[in-house]
PDB file of C-alpha atoms in Angstrom:
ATOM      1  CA  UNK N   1      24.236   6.843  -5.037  1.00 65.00           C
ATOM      2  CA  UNK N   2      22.105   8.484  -2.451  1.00 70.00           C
ATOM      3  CA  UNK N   3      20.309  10.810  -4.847  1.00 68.00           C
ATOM      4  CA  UNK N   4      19.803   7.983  -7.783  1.00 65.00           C
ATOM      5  CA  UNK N   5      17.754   6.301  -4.545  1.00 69.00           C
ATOM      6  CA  UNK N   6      15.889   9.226  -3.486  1.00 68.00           C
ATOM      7  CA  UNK N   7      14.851   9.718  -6.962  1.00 67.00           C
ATOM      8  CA  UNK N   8      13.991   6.413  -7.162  1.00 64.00           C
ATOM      9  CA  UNK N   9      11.698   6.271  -4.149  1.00 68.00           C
ATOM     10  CA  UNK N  10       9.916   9.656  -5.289  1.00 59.00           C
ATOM     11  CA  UNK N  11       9.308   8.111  -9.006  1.00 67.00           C
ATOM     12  CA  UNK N  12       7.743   4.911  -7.091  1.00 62.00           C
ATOM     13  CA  UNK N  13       5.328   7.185  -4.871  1.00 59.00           C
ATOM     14  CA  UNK N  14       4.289   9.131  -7.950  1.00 56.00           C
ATOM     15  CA  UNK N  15       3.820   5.957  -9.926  1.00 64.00           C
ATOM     16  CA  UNK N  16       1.360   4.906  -6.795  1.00 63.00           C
ATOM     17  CA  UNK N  17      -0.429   8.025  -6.404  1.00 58.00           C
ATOM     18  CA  UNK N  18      -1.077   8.581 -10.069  1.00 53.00           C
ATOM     19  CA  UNK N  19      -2.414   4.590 -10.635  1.00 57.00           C
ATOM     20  CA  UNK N  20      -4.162   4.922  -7.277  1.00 56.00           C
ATOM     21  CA  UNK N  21      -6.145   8.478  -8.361  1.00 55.00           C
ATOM     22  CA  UNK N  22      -6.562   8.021 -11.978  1.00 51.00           C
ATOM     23  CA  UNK N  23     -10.062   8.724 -13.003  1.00 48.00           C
ATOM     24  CA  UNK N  24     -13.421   8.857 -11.009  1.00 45.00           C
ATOM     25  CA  UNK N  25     -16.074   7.453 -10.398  1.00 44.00           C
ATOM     26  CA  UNK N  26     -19.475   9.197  -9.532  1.00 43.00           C
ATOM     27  CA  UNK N  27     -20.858   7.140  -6.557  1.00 47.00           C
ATOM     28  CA  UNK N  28     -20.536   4.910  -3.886  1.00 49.00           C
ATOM     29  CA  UNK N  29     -21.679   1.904  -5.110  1.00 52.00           C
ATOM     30  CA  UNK N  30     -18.917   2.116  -7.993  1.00 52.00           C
ATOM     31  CA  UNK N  31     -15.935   2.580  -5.343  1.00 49.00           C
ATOM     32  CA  UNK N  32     -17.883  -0.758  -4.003  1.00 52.00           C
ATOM     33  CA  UNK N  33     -17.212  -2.598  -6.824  1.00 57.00           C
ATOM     34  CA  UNK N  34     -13.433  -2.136  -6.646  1.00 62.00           C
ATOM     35  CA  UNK N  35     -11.107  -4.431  -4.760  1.00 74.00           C
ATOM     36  CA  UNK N  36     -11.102  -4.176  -1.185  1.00 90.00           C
ATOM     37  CA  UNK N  37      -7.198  -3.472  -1.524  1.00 92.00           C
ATOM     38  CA  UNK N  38      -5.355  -2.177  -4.525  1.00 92.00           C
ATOM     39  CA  UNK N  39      -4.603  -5.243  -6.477  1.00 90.00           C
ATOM     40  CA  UNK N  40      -0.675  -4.083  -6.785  1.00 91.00           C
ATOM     41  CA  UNK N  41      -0.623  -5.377  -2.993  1.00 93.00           C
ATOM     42  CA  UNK N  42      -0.241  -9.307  -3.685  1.00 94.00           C
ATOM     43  CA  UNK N  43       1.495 -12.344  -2.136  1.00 95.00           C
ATOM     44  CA  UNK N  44       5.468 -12.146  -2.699  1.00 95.00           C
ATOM     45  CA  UNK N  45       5.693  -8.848  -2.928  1.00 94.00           C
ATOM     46  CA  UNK N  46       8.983  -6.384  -2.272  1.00 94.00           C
ATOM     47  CA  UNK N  47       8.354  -3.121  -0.379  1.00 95.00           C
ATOM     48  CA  UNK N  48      10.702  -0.194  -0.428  1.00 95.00           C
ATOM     49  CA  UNK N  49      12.693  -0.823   2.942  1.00 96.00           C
ATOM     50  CA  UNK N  50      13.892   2.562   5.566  1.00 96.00           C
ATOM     51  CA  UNK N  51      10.606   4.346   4.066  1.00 96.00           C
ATOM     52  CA  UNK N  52       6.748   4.576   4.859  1.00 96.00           C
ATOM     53  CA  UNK N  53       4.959   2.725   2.595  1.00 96.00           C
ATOM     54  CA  UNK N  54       1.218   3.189   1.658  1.00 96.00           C
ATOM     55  CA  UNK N  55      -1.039   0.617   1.444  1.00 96.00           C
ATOM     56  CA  UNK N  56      -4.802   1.884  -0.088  1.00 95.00           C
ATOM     57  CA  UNK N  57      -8.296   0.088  -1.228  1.00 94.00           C
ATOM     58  CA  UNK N  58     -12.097   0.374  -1.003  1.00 94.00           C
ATOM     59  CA  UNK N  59     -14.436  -0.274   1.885  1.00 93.00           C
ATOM     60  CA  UNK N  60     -17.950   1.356   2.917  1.00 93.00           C
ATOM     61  CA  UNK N  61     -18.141   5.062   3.629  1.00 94.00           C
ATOM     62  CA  UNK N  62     -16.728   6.037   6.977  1.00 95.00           C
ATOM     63  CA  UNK N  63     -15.943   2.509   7.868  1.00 95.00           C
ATOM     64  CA  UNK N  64     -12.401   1.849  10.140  1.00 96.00           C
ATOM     65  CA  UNK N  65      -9.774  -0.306   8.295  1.00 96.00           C
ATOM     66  CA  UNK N  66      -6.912  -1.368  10.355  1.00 96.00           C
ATOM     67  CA  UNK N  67      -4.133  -3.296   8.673  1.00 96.00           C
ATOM     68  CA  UNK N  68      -1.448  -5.439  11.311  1.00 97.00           C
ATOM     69  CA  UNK N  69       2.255  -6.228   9.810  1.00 96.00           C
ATOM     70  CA  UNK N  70       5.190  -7.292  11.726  1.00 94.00           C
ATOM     71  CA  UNK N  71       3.298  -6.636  15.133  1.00 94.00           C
ATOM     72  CA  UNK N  72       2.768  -2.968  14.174  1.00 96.00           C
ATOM     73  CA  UNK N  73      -0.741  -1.401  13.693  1.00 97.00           C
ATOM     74  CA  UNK N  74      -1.910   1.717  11.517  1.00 96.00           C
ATOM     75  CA  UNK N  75      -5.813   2.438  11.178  1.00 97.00           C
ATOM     76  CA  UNK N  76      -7.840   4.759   9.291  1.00 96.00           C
ATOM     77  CA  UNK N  77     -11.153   5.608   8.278  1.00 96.00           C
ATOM     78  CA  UNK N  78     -12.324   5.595   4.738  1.00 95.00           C
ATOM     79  CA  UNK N  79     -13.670   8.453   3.243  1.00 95.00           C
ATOM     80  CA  UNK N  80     -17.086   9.662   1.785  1.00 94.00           C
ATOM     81  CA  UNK N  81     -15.945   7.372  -1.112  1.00 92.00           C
ATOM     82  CA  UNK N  82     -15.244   4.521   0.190  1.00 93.00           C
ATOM     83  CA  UNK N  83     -11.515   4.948  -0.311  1.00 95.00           C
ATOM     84  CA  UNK N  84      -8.965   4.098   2.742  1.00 96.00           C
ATOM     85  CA  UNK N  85      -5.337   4.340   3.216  1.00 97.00           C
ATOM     86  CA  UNK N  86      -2.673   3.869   5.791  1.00 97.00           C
ATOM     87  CA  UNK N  87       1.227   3.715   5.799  1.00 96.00           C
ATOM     88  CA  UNK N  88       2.828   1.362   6.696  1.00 95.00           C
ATOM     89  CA  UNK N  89       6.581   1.174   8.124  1.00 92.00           C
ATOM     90  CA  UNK N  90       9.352   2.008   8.114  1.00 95.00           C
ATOM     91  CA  UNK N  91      10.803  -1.471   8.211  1.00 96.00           C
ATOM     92  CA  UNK N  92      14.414  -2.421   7.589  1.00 95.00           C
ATOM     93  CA  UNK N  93      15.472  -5.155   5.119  1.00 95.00           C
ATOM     94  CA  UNK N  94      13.959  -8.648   5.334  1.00 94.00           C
ATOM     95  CA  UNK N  95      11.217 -10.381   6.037  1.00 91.00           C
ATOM     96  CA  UNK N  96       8.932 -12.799   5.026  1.00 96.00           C
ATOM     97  CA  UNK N  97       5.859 -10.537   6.495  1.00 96.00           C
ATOM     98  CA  UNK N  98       2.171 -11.323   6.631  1.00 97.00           C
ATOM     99  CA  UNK N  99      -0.013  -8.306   6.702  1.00 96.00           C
ATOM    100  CA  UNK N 100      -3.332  -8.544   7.382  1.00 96.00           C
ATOM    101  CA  UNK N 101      -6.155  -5.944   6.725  1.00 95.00           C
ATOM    102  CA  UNK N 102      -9.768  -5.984   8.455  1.00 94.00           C
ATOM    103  CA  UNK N 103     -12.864  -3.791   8.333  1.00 93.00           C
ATOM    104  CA  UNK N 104     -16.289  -5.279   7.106  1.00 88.00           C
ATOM    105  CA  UNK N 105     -13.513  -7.418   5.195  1.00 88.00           C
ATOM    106  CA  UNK N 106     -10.724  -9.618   5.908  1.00 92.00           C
ATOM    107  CA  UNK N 107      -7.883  -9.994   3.849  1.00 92.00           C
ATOM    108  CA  UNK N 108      -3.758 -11.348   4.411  1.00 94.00           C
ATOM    109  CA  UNK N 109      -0.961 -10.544   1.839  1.00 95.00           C
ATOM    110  CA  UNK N 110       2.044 -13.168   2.303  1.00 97.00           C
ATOM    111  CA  UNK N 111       5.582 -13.515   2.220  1.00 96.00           C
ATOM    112  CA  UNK N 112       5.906  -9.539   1.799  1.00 96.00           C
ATOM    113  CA  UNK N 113       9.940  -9.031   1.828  1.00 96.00           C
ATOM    114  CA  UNK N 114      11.344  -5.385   2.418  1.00 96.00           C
ATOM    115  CA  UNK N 115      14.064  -4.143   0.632  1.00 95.00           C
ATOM    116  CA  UNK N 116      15.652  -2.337  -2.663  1.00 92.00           C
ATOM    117  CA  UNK N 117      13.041  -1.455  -4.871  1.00 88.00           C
ATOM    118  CA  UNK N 118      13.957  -0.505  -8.749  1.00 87.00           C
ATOM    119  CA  UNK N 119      12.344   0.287 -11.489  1.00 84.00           C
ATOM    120  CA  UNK N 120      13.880   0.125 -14.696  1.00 87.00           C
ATOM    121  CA  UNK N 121      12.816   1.133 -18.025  1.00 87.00           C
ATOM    122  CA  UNK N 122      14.327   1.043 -21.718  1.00 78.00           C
TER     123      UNK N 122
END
């Protein structure tokens, strides 16, 4: 049972990373356009609990993002691109959360609940 959630958790992550780095765009202005957070991060949403979980968007070059959930902290800096990301965690099972994420921006994601995560396919 173990492995069948490790392999789990790594099939989520590469899901992520792949969505998160597919295609590119050629300047600035274009990373601009996109949503200050990944729109997969949204109200209700279930987290993978007993794991770090990343949390990525767009901002201005080189500006600090720091995103607050549950009373913990993580900051970054985006990049020459515009693109930012932190992990967040780990957190154990429950919940509602608020996380909130600030830069140039403000934004809050509610009622995040940690947990068991699955995807399923057929």
């Amino acid at each position: 049972m173990k492995l069948v959630r490790r392999i789990s958790i790594v099939i989520a992550f590469v899901i992520i990373f792949v969505s998160a780095n597919m295609g590119s765009l050629d300047t600035v202005e274009a990373y601009l356009d996109k949503p200050f957070i990944h729109s997969m991060f949204a109200d209700h949403m279930v987290l993978q609990r007993d794991v770090e979980n990343p949390v990525w968007g767009w901002t201005a070059p080189g500006e600090t993002v720091t995103v607050e959930i549950g009373g913990r902290i993580s900051t970054c800096t985006a990049g020459s691109d515009g693109k930012w990301m932190v992990k967040i965690g780990p957190f154990s099972k429950g919940g509602p959360y608020e996380m909130k994420v600030t830069a140039s921006k403000t934004a809050s994601i509610k009622d995040i609940l940690f947990g068991e995560v699955w995807f399923c396919t057929g």
